[in-house]
Short mmCIF file of C-alpha atoms in Angstrom, two decimals:
data_model
loop_
_atom_site.label_atom_id
_atom_site.label_comp_id
_atom_site.label_asym_id
_atom_site.label_seq_id
_atom_site.Cartn_x
_atom_site.Cartn_y
_atom_site.Cartn_z
CA MET A 1 3.37 13.45 13.16
CA ARG A 2 5.10 16.72 13.71
CA GLU A 3 5.03 19.04 10.74
CA ASN A 4 7.45 21.78 9.93
CA ALA A 5 6.49 24.84 7.96
CA ASP A 6 6.90 23.40 4.48
CA GLY A 7 5.42 19.97 5.15
CA GLN A 8 8.69 18.06 4.89
CA SER A 9 7.52 15.36 7.28
CA GLU A 10 4.34 14.93 5.28
CA TYR A 11 6.37 14.70 2.07
CA SER A 12 8.73 12.15 3.62
CA ALA A 13 5.83 10.04 4.80
CA PHE A 14 4.21 10.23 1.38
CA VAL A 15 7.41 9.13 -0.34
CA SER A 16 8.21 6.34 2.07
CA VAL A 17 4.79 4.71 1.95
CA ASN A 18 4.27 5.15 -1.79
CA TRP A 19 7.79 4.45 -3.08
CA SER A 20 7.22 0.78 -3.90
CA ARG A 21 3.93 1.37 -5.66
CA TYR A 22 5.21 4.18 -7.87
CA LEU A 23 8.46 2.41 -8.61
CA ARG A 24 6.42 -0.46 -10.03
CA VAL A 25 4.28 1.91 -12.06
CA ALA A 26 7.49 3.49 -13.38
CA VAL A 27 8.95 0.08 -14.22
CA LEU A 28 5.87 -0.74 -16.30
CA LEU A 29 5.95 2.66 -17.98
CA THR A 30 9.63 2.55 -18.85
CA GLY A 31 10.25 -1.17 -19.14
CA ASP A 32 13.54 -0.73 -17.35
CA ARG A 33 14.28 -0.78 -13.63
CA HIS A 34 17.18 1.68 -13.70
CA ARG A 35 15.34 4.09 -15.93
CA ALA A 36 12.28 3.70 -13.66
CA GLU A 37 14.25 4.65 -10.54
CA GLU A 38 15.75 7.62 -12.34
CA LEU A 39 12.33 8.74 -13.58
CA LEU A 40 10.70 8.30 -10.19
CA GLN A 41 13.46 10.14 -8.33
CA ASP A 42 13.34 13.04 -10.79
CA SER A 43 9.56 13.18 -10.42
CA LEU A 44 9.75 13.05 -6.62
CA VAL A 45 12.31 15.87 -6.55
CA ARG A 46 9.92 17.98 -8.61
CA LEU A 47 7.14 16.98 -6.25
CA TYR A 48 9.27 18.17 -3.31
CA VAL A 49 9.75 21.54 -4.93
CA HIS A 50 6.00 21.97 -5.41
CA TRP A 51 4.89 19.97 -2.39
CA LYS A 52 3.05 22.67 -0.49
CA ARG A 53 1.00 23.76 -3.47
CA VAL A 54 0.29 20.20 -4.58
CA ALA A 55 -0.57 18.95 -1.09
CA ASP A 56 -2.85 21.92 -0.51
CA ARG A 57 -4.73 21.01 -3.66
CA GLY A 58 -5.02 17.57 -2.18
CA ASP A 59 -3.78 15.33 -4.93
CA PRO A 60 -0.06 14.58 -5.01
CA ASN A 61 -0.89 11.13 -6.37
CA ALA A 62 -2.37 12.59 -9.55
CA TYR A 63 0.54 15.01 -9.79
CA LEU A 64 3.07 12.20 -9.45
CA HIS A 65 1.31 10.04 -12.02
CA LYS A 66 1.40 12.97 -14.41
CA MET A 67 5.09 13.59 -13.73
CA LEU A 68 5.87 9.93 -14.39
CA VAL A 69 3.92 9.82 -17.63
CA ASN A 70 5.25 13.15 -18.93
CA GLY A 71 8.79 12.40 -17.79
CA ASN A 72 8.67 9.10 -19.59
CA VAL A 73 7.36 10.74 -22.73
CA SER A 74 10.27 13.22 -22.70
CA TRP A 75 12.74 10.41 -22.23
CA TRP A 76 11.03 8.38 -24.94
CA ARG A 77 11.36 11.22 -27.43
CA ARG A 78 15.04 11.71 -26.61
CA ARG A 79 15.63 8.00 -26.95
CA ARG A 80 13.94 7.88 -30.34
CA ARG A 81 16.19 10.66 -31.58
CA GLU A 82 19.21 8.84 -30.26
CA GLN A 83 18.14 5.70 -32.05
CA LEU A 84 18.50 7.48 -35.37
CA VAL A 85 22.25 7.19 -35.05
CA ALA A 86 22.72 4.28 -32.68
CA GLU A 87 20.58 1.25 -32.07
CA VAL A 88 19.91 0.67 -28.40
CA PRO A 89 21.17 -2.79 -27.52
CA ASP A 90 18.76 -5.41 -26.31
CA ARG A 91 18.16 -5.25 -22.63
CA VAL A 92 19.83 -8.01 -20.68
CA ASP A 93 17.90 -9.05 -17.64
CA PRO A 94 20.42 -10.02 -14.98
CA GLY A 95 17.70 -11.15 -12.63
CA GLY A 96 16.65 -14.02 -14.91
CA GLN A 97 12.99 -13.04 -14.95
CA PRO A 98 10.59 -15.62 -16.27
CA GLU A 99 10.20 -15.73 -20.00
CA ARG A 100 6.59 -14.62 -19.88
CA HIS A 101 7.61 -11.49 -18.01
CA GLU A 102 9.98 -10.65 -20.82
CA ARG A 103 7.27 -11.31 -23.41
CA LEU A 104 4.83 -9.02 -21.66
CA ARG A 105 7.54 -6.42 -21.15
CA ALA A 106 8.37 -6.55 -24.86
CA ALA A 107 4.70 -6.30 -25.78
CA LEU A 108 4.31 -3.24 -23.57
CA ARG A 109 7.43 -1.66 -25.06
CA SER A 110 5.92 -2.05 -28.51
CA LEU A 111 2.92 0.10 -27.63
CA PRO A 112 2.88 3.82 -28.43
CA TYR A 113 3.57 5.73 -25.22
CA ARG A 114 0.01 6.96 -24.69
CA GLN A 115 -1.46 3.51 -25.15
CA ARG A 116 1.13 2.14 -22.81
CA ALA A 117 0.38 4.80 -20.22
CA VAL A 118 -3.33 4.02 -20.45
CA VAL A 119 -2.68 0.30 -20.00
CA VAL A 120 -0.48 0.86 -16.95
CA LEU A 121 -2.69 3.49 -15.33
CA ARG A 122 -5.96 1.68 -16.04
CA HIS A 123 -5.02 -1.95 -15.56
CA TYR A 124 -2.16 -1.80 -13.05
CA ALA A 125 -2.67 1.42 -11.08
CA ASP A 126 -6.43 0.77 -11.33
CA LEU A 127 -7.29 4.41 -11.92
CA PRO A 128 -10.71 5.34 -13.31
CA GLU A 129 -10.88 6.51 -16.90
CA ARG A 130 -11.68 10.06 -15.87
CA GLN A 131 -8.52 10.30 -13.79
CA VAL A 132 -6.41 8.75 -16.54
CA ALA A 133 -7.82 11.36 -18.91
CA GLN A 134 -6.82 14.14 -16.52
CA ILE A 135 -3.31 12.75 -16.17
CA LEU A 136 -2.84 12.41 -19.92
CA GLY A 137 -4.57 15.69 -20.66
CA CYS A 138 -7.10 14.17 -23.03
CA SER A 139 -10.78 13.23 -23.08
CA VAL A 140 -12.31 10.12 -21.55
CA GLY A 141 -13.23 9.04 -25.07
CA ALA A 142 -9.58 9.26 -26.09
CA VAL A 143 -8.63 7.10 -23.11
CA LYS A 144 -11.16 4.51 -24.19
CA THR A 145 -9.79 4.59 -27.72
CA HIS A 146 -6.19 4.22 -26.52
CA ASN A 147 -7.25 1.38 -24.24
CA SER A 148 -9.10 -0.42 -27.00
CA ARG A 149 -6.22 -0.08 -29.45
CA ALA A 150 -3.72 -1.18 -26.83
CA LEU A 151 -5.75 -4.28 -25.99
CA ASN A 152 -6.05 -5.11 -29.69
CA ARG A 153 -2.32 -4.74 -30.10
CA LEU A 154 -1.58 -6.86 -27.03
CA ARG A 155 -4.04 -9.44 -28.32
CA GLU A 156 -2.01 -9.60 -31.51
CA LEU A 157 1.26 -10.03 -29.66
CA LEU A 158 0.04 -12.27 -26.85
CA ALA A 159 -2.58 -14.96 -26.64
CA TRP A 160 -4.80 -15.52 -23.61
CA ASP A 161 -5.09 -19.28 -23.34
CA SER A 162 -8.60 -20.36 -22.52
CA THR A 163 -7.48 -23.06 -20.12
CA ASP A 164 -5.02 -21.19 -18.02
CA ASP A 165 -4.35 -17.75 -16.73
CA ASP A 166 -0.91 -17.29 -18.12
CA VAL A 167 -0.16 -14.92 -20.87
CA LYS A 168 1.18 -17.04 -23.70
CA GLU A 169 2.92 -16.08 -26.81
CA LYS A 170 0.80 -16.48 -29.87
CA GLU A 171 1.90 -19.50 -31.74
CA THR A 172 1.69 -17.99 -35.17
CA VAL A 173 4.91 -16.48 -36.38
CA ARG A 174 4.48 -12.88 -37.25
CA MET B 1 -11.67 -15.25 -17.70
CA ASN B 2 -12.06 -11.61 -18.62
CA GLU B 3 -9.27 -10.41 -20.88
CA GLU B 4 -8.79 -7.16 -18.99
CA TYR B 5 -8.62 -9.05 -15.72
CA ARG B 6 -5.91 -11.28 -17.15
CA LEU B 7 -3.98 -8.28 -18.31
CA ALA B 8 -4.27 -6.68 -14.88
CA THR B 9 -3.09 -9.90 -13.25
CA ALA B 10 -0.16 -10.25 -15.64
CA LEU B 11 0.83 -6.61 -15.12
CA ALA B 12 0.65 -7.03 -11.36
CA GLU B 13 2.79 -10.15 -11.57
CA LEU B 14 5.35 -8.39 -13.74
CA ALA B 15 5.41 -5.36 -11.45
CA GLU B 16 5.58 -7.41 -8.26
CA ALA B 17 8.65 -9.18 -9.63
CA GLU B 18 10.49 -5.94 -8.97
CA ILE B 19 11.71 -5.76 -5.40
CA PRO B 20 11.95 -2.11 -4.49
CA GLY B 21 14.58 -1.11 -2.00
CA ALA B 22 13.95 1.40 0.74
CA ALA B 23 12.80 4.80 -0.42
CA PRO B 24 15.79 7.18 -0.54
CA VAL B 25 13.81 9.80 1.33
CA GLU B 26 16.70 11.81 2.72
CA ALA B 27 18.51 11.89 -0.63
CA LEU B 28 15.31 13.07 -2.34
CA VAL B 29 14.79 15.77 0.27
CA ARG B 30 18.38 16.92 -0.18
CA ARG B 31 17.99 17.03 -3.97
CA GLY B 32 14.62 18.75 -3.66
CA ARG B 33 16.05 21.33 -1.30
CA ARG B 34 18.95 22.06 -3.64
CA THR B 35 16.58 22.37 -6.60
CA ARG B 36 14.31 24.69 -4.70
CA GLN B 37 17.22 26.83 -3.59
CA ALA B 38 18.48 27.04 -7.16
CA ARG B 39 15.01 28.05 -8.35
CA THR B 40 14.70 30.60 -5.58
CA VAL B 41 18.04 32.12 -6.46
CA SER B 42 17.13 32.15 -10.13
CA VAL B 43 13.72 33.68 -9.65
CA ALA B 44 14.87 36.17 -7.08
CA GLY B 45 17.83 37.13 -9.23
CA ALA B 46 15.73 37.63 -12.35
CA ALA B 47 13.07 39.62 -10.57
CA THR B 48 15.35 41.86 -8.67
CA ALA B 49 17.72 42.43 -11.56
CA THR B 50 14.98 44.15 -13.46
CA LEU B 51 13.94 46.28 -10.56
CA VAL B 52 16.78 47.11 -8.26
CA ALA B 53 20.48 47.50 -8.10
CA GLY B 54 23.05 44.76 -7.69
CA ALA B 55 23.36 45.26 -3.97
CA LEU B 56 19.72 44.43 -3.49
CA VAL B 57 20.11 41.28 -5.58
CA THR B 58 22.67 39.95 -3.15
CA ALA B 59 20.43 40.69 -0.22
CA SER B 60 17.36 39.00 -1.69
CA VAL B 61 19.32 35.93 -2.72
CA SER B 62 20.77 35.40 0.70
CA GLY B 63 17.38 36.08 2.23
CA ALA B 64 15.74 33.52 -0.02
CA LEU B 65 18.40 30.96 0.75
CA GLY B 66 17.93 31.49 4.44
CA ALA B 67 14.16 31.18 4.20
CA SER B 68 14.17 28.08 2.04
CA SER B 69 16.57 26.18 4.23
CA ALA B 70 14.92 27.11 7.51
CA GLY B 71 12.99 24.46 9.38
CA HIS B 72 14.28 21.41 7.49
CA ARG B 73 14.93 18.48 9.77
CA PRO B 74 15.93 15.15 8.27
CA GLY B 75 15.44 11.92 10.15
CA VAL B 76 11.92 10.79 9.26
CA PRO B 77 12.03 6.99 9.20
CA ALA B 78 11.96 5.32 5.81
CA GLN B 79 8.62 3.75 6.68
CA PRO B 80 6.73 5.35 9.50
CA SER B 81 5.57 3.44 12.49
CA PHE B 82 2.03 4.19 13.59
CA HIS B 83 -0.41 4.02 16.42
CA TYR B 84 -3.54 1.98 15.97
CA ARG B 85 -6.69 1.40 17.91
CA LEU B 86 -8.72 -1.65 17.03
CA THR B 87 -12.27 -2.11 18.27
CA ALA B 88 -14.12 -5.40 17.86
CA TRP B 89 -17.86 -5.63 17.88
CA GLY B 90 -20.42 -8.40 17.72
CA PRO B 91 -23.74 -9.43 19.20
CA GLY B 92 -24.27 -11.31 22.43
CA ARG B 93 -22.42 -11.84 25.65
CA VAL B 94 -19.53 -13.79 24.29
CA ILE B 95 -18.89 -12.07 21.00
CA HIS B 96 -18.25 -8.77 22.57
CA SER B 97 -16.26 -5.63 22.29
CA SER B 98 -12.51 -5.68 22.61
CA VAL B 99 -10.05 -2.85 22.23
CA ILE B 100 -6.46 -3.13 21.15
CA ASP B 101 -4.34 -0.08 21.59
CA GLY B 102 -0.75 0.07 20.51
CA VAL B 103 2.04 1.07 18.21
CA TYR B 104 3.58 -0.93 15.38
CA ASP B 105 6.86 -0.41 13.54
CA PRO B 106 6.71 -2.45 10.30
CA VAL B 107 10.33 -1.78 9.37
CA ASN B 108 11.95 -2.99 12.55
CA GLN B 109 9.10 -5.39 13.37
CA ARG B 110 8.48 -3.94 16.78
CA ALA B 111 5.10 -3.64 18.41
CA SER B 112 3.69 -2.83 21.79
CA ILE B 113 -0.02 -3.33 22.33
CA THR B 114 -2.50 -3.54 25.17
CA VAL B 115 -5.55 -5.78 24.79
CA THR B 116 -8.66 -5.07 26.81
CA ASN B 117 -11.74 -7.32 26.77
CA GLU B 118 -15.12 -6.34 28.07
CA PRO B 119 -15.38 -7.54 31.69
CA GLY B 120 -17.76 -10.32 32.69
CA THR B 121 -17.46 -12.23 29.46
CA GLY B 122 -15.13 -14.94 30.64
CA PHE B 123 -12.22 -13.62 28.67
CA PRO B 124 -9.00 -12.68 30.42
CA GLY B 125 -8.38 -9.25 31.80
CA PRO B 126 -6.11 -6.77 30.08
CA TRP B 127 -2.72 -7.89 28.92
CA GLU B 128 0.23 -6.40 27.16
CA GLU B 129 2.06 -7.81 24.18
CA HIS B 130 5.48 -6.91 22.88
CA LEU B 131 6.98 -7.86 19.55
CA ALA B 132 10.75 -7.55 19.69
CA ALA B 133 13.81 -9.41 18.41
CA GLY B 134 11.60 -11.70 16.32
CA ARG B 135 9.73 -12.96 19.37
CA CYS B 136 6.51 -12.14 21.16
CA PHE B 137 5.97 -11.62 24.87
CA THR B 138 2.79 -11.20 26.90
CA LYS B 139 2.12 -10.05 30.39
CA ASP B 140 -1.12 -10.20 32.37
CA LEU B 141 -1.72 -6.68 33.62
CA ASP B 142 -4.25 -7.58 36.35
CA SER B 143 -1.95 -9.96 38.16
CA ALA B 144 1.21 -8.19 37.03
CA GLY B 145 2.46 -11.66 36.30
CA PRO B 146 5.76 -12.46 34.63
CA TRP B 147 6.34 -12.00 30.95
CA LYS B 148 5.70 -15.12 28.89
CA GLN B 149 7.18 -15.87 25.53
CA TRP B 150 5.17 -17.07 22.55
CA THR B 151 5.60 -17.69 18.89
CA LEU B 152 4.49 -14.90 16.62
CA SER B 153 1.47 -16.83 15.34
CA GLU B 154 0.30 -17.41 18.90
CA CYS B 155 0.45 -13.73 19.63
CA GLY B 156 -1.06 -12.48 16.41
CA LEU B 157 1.80 -10.12 15.67
CA PRO B 158 2.43 -8.53 13.30
CA PRO B 159 -1.21 -7.47 13.04
CA THR B 160 -3.35 -8.71 10.15
CA VAL B 161 -6.45 -7.04 8.77
CA VAL B 162 -7.78 -10.34 7.49
CA PRO B 163 -5.98 -13.68 7.55
CA GLY B 164 -2.86 -13.47 5.46
CA VAL B 165 -3.16 -9.74 4.88
CA GLU B 166 -0.71 -7.88 7.07
CA LEU B 167 -1.67 -4.42 8.18
CA SER B 168 0.09 -1.60 6.38
CA ALA B 169 -0.14 2.15 6.83
CA SER B 170 0.31 2.62 3.09
CA SER B 171 -2.97 2.49 1.23
CA GLY B 172 -1.14 1.34 -1.90
CA THR B 173 0.54 -1.54 -0.12
CA LEU B 174 -2.56 -2.52 1.80
CA LEU B 175 -4.80 -2.45 -1.28
CA ALA B 176 -2.27 -4.51 -3.24
CA ARG B 177 -2.35 -7.12 -0.47
CA LEU B 178 -6.14 -7.09 -0.35
CA ASN B 179 -6.28 -7.39 -4.14
CA ALA B 180 -3.99 -10.39 -4.00
CA ALA B 181 -6.28 -12.03 -1.45
CA GLY B 182 -9.60 -10.86 -2.91
CA SER B 183 -10.81 -7.74 -4.64
CA THR B 184 -11.03 -4.00 -4.03
CA ARG B 185 -13.02 -1.20 -5.59
CA TYR B 186 -12.33 2.54 -5.47
CA GLN B 187 -15.36 4.41 -4.17
CA GLY B 188 -14.21 7.97 -4.72
CA ARG B 189 -12.99 10.98 -2.84
CA THR B 190 -14.64 13.18 -0.26
CA GLY B 191 -13.46 16.54 0.99
CA THR B 192 -10.97 18.88 -0.61
CA GLY B 193 -7.42 20.01 -0.07
CA ALA B 194 -5.51 18.49 2.78
CA ALA B 195 -8.78 17.07 4.18
CA ALA B 196 -9.50 14.98 1.07
CA ILE B 197 -10.13 11.31 1.84
CA ASP B 198 -10.08 8.40 -0.61
CA THR B 199 -12.26 5.36 0.07
CA TRP B 200 -12.10 1.80 -1.20
CA THR B 201 -14.22 -1.24 -0.46
CA PHE B 202 -12.87 -4.76 -0.46
CA GLN B 203 -13.99 -8.37 -0.21
CA VAL B 204 -11.88 -11.32 0.84
CA ASN B 205 -12.94 -14.88 1.58
CA VAL B 206 -11.29 -16.36 4.64
CA PRO B 207 -11.54 -19.94 5.91
CA ASN B 208 -13.35 -20.50 9.19
CA VAL B 209 -12.71 -23.29 11.67
CA TRP B 210 -14.65 -25.68 9.46
CA ASN B 211 -12.42 -24.63 6.58
CA GLN B 212 -15.34 -23.04 4.78
CA PRO B 213 -14.88 -19.72 3.01
CA VAL B 214 -16.42 -16.87 4.96
CA PRO B 215 -16.79 -13.55 3.16
CA VAL B 216 -15.24 -10.57 4.82
CA THR B 217 -16.08 -7.17 3.39
CA GLY B 218 -14.83 -3.81 4.48
CA THR B 219 -13.66 -0.33 3.68
CA VAL B 220 -10.29 1.38 3.64
CA THR B 221 -10.01 5.14 3.90
CA ALA B 222 -6.80 7.07 3.39
CA THR B 223 -5.70 10.67 3.34
CA ALA B 224 -5.46 11.62 -0.33
CA SER B 225 -2.42 13.84 0.08
CA THR B 226 -0.25 11.20 1.73
CA GLY B 227 -1.80 7.83 0.91
CA LEU B 228 -1.66 7.02 4.62
CA VAL B 229 -4.47 4.83 5.89
CA THR B 230 -6.70 6.45 8.47
CA GLU B 231 -9.37 3.81 9.04
CA ILE B 232 -10.21 0.23 8.09
CA THR B 233 -13.51 -1.44 8.85
CA THR B 234 -14.20 -5.12 8.34
CA LEU B 235 -17.41 -7.07 8.47
CA GLU B 236 -17.27 -10.84 8.74
CA HIS B 237 -20.44 -12.41 7.39
CA ARG B 238 -20.83 -15.40 9.63
CA THR B 239 -24.50 -16.18 9.22
CA ALA B 240 -25.22 -19.79 8.30
CA THR B 241 -21.66 -20.75 7.52
CA VAL B 242 -21.66 -23.74 9.87
CA PRO B 243 -23.50 -26.83 8.66
CA SER B 244 -24.52 -27.93 12.16
CA VAL B 245 -26.11 -24.64 13.04
CA PRO B 246 -29.49 -23.68 11.57
CA LYS B 247 -29.36 -20.78 9.21
CA GLY B 248 -29.51 -17.44 10.95
CA ASP B 249 -29.99 -19.05 14.35
CA THR B 250 -26.89 -18.50 16.39
CA LEU B 251 -24.38 -17.04 14.00
CA ARG B 252 -24.07 -13.33 13.67
CA ASP B 253 -21.98 -10.91 11.72
CA SER B 254 -19.09 -9.35 13.54
CA GLY B 255 -16.59 -6.73 12.65
CA TRP B 256 -13.53 -4.69 13.40
CA ASP B 257 -12.75 -1.05 13.23
CA TRP B 258 -9.11 0.02 12.90
CA LYS B 259 -8.06 3.62 13.37
CA LEU B 260 -4.50 4.50 12.42
CA SER B 261 -2.74 7.67 13.48
CA ASP B 262 0.48 9.22 14.83
CA TYR B 263 2.69 8.22 11.94
CA GLY B 264 6.32 8.21 12.95
CA THR B 265 5.63 7.45 16.60
CA PRO B 266 8.72 5.79 18.09
CA VAL B 267 7.99 2.22 19.15
CA VAL B 268 9.52 1.04 22.39
CA ALA B 269 9.26 -2.72 22.65
CA THR B 270 12.06 -4.54 24.39
CA VAL B 271 12.76 -8.12 25.35
CA PRO B 272 11.58 -8.33 28.97
CA SER B 273 14.23 -8.76 31.62
CA ASP B 274 12.16 -11.43 33.42
CA GLU B 275 11.80 -13.45 30.22
CA PRO B 276 11.21 -17.15 30.99
CA PRO B 277 13.75 -19.66 29.72
CA ALA B 278 11.23 -21.71 27.72
CA SER B 279 8.01 -20.98 25.86
CA PRO B 280 4.89 -22.07 27.74
CA ALA B 281 2.38 -24.25 25.97
CA PRO B 282 -0.75 -22.42 24.88
CA SER B 283 -3.90 -23.07 26.85
CA ALA B 284 -7.51 -22.00 26.61
CA THR B 285 -7.11 -19.39 29.31
CA VAL B 286 -4.06 -17.57 28.19
CA PRO B 287 -4.38 -14.36 26.21
CA PRO B 288 -2.84 -15.45 22.90
CA THR B 289 -5.63 -17.92 22.17
CA VAL B 290 -8.12 -15.11 22.19
CA SER B 291 -5.88 -12.34 21.01
CA PRO B 292 -7.97 -9.91 18.99
CA ILE B 293 -5.33 -9.60 16.33
CA ALA B 294 -4.34 -13.21 16.27
CA SER B 295 -3.71 -14.29 12.75
CA PRO B 296 -5.21 -15.53 10.63
CA THR B 297 -8.63 -14.06 11.18
CA VAL B 298 -10.35 -10.79 11.56
CA SER B 299 -11.82 -11.26 14.97
CA PRO B 300 -9.26 -11.78 17.68
CA THR B 301 -11.42 -12.54 20.65
CA ILE B 302 -13.83 -14.70 18.73
CA ARG B 303 -11.46 -16.44 16.48
CA PRO B 304 -12.78 -19.94 15.92
CA THR B 305 -9.67 -20.94 13.99
CA VAL B 306 -7.54 -20.11 16.98
CA SER B 307 -9.65 -21.85 19.60
CA PRO B 308 -11.91 -24.30 17.80
CA ALA B 309 -12.74 -26.14 21.03
CA VAL B 310 -14.69 -23.13 22.27
CA PRO B 311 -18.04 -22.95 20.46
CA LEU B 312 -18.28 -19.21 20.65
CA GLU B 313 -21.14 -18.84 18.22
CA SER B 314 -23.32 -21.41 19.94
CA ALA B 315 -22.90 -19.55 23.21
CA THR B 316 -24.45 -16.48 21.75
CA PRO B 317 -27.85 -15.80 23.39
CA ARG B 318 -30.85 -16.29 21.18
#
């Protein structure tokens, strides 16, 4: 592929082939499709600005993961402040997603942001613990702790039926 | 089932429920360019304001704007097409080396490939295949015969890495497909900077002609900076998978080696002007039955699921 001086073609190729994957990561991180697209586009614009430096270092994927996680944290903090004066209405899913999707989405939303990031990066993006630690700026031990606590929390909210693979809501009323 | 595996499966299912549209590449580049220009102006302005007079500020700002906007050319396709070269290998006279050379455009579903089989093996000479307008066409290059029309499954286009797993230039997309069909494992990174390469291994079970699962293992390597796949190797473990054949006697492993390159290569694949009015019936001698990329298996020329009447393995010399 022809390259111009600032690697625009390389950037365009990176975006086009990775868009779907990162949009899905962003959806899991944010719990909202529109917010995910906004977060991903903002992160990709920042990636464009720093593309040459990031590409030269050889890891735009790690950079983008970090942008997504940090961008989501910033948004999360703003949202929590906003909630002090106005409750965010329940999300209406126009696509009519299956009920179990909504349960899992709600369970993920209930996790603290770092635990949620660990769950998404470890169990969806399939990144090794060391890389997750680099993205979150913490130790591998902290990643393990976040992962363990997140799994405990998800276990409380969801039940893994022994006879089928579906995530099922725990029958006990909490 | 492992709890973490269930969580991963549930997350994948939830994520896959989202149908991403096309990447807004040009819009992102425009926004990125504007942001960079704004930063350049800001940085240049701040630096020069402390050092030089106002006249110099104007000069540096316009210079920075000119430099940052130089060389930008939009128009990169939303998903790049790519060139690929596929080499088959296997033991014996019949399970032999084949080479497929061509270009594939996954967005517009266009492909143009040339298939060459090793001479003297009883397989047809070189032929050309085009995927265009939702149809597939082949032409025998030795006899320069007319174009013939086939269904896509008869031609083996679009290309599949293993049965049911369509080839993708995106490592993320390809690994997701391989994960859905089997399993993958990240093996690490080699090299640094722009030369850094990520490697994964995978395993998928595919049915053979006797409908028995045959393990196919392989590796995927991709450029770390772009996520674009550079090479895929597959190894089909065929030994002793057929009840009627003694273990290890006539069956041998075989494999494929894909090399992907030239991302963004324009694909020219048109409906031939001498297209026949009706599709010919497949026969044992026509190229599609032995097409190296014929779905749904890894080995085009030796595909028992495509031509079960030909006992390819038993013809292998002992």
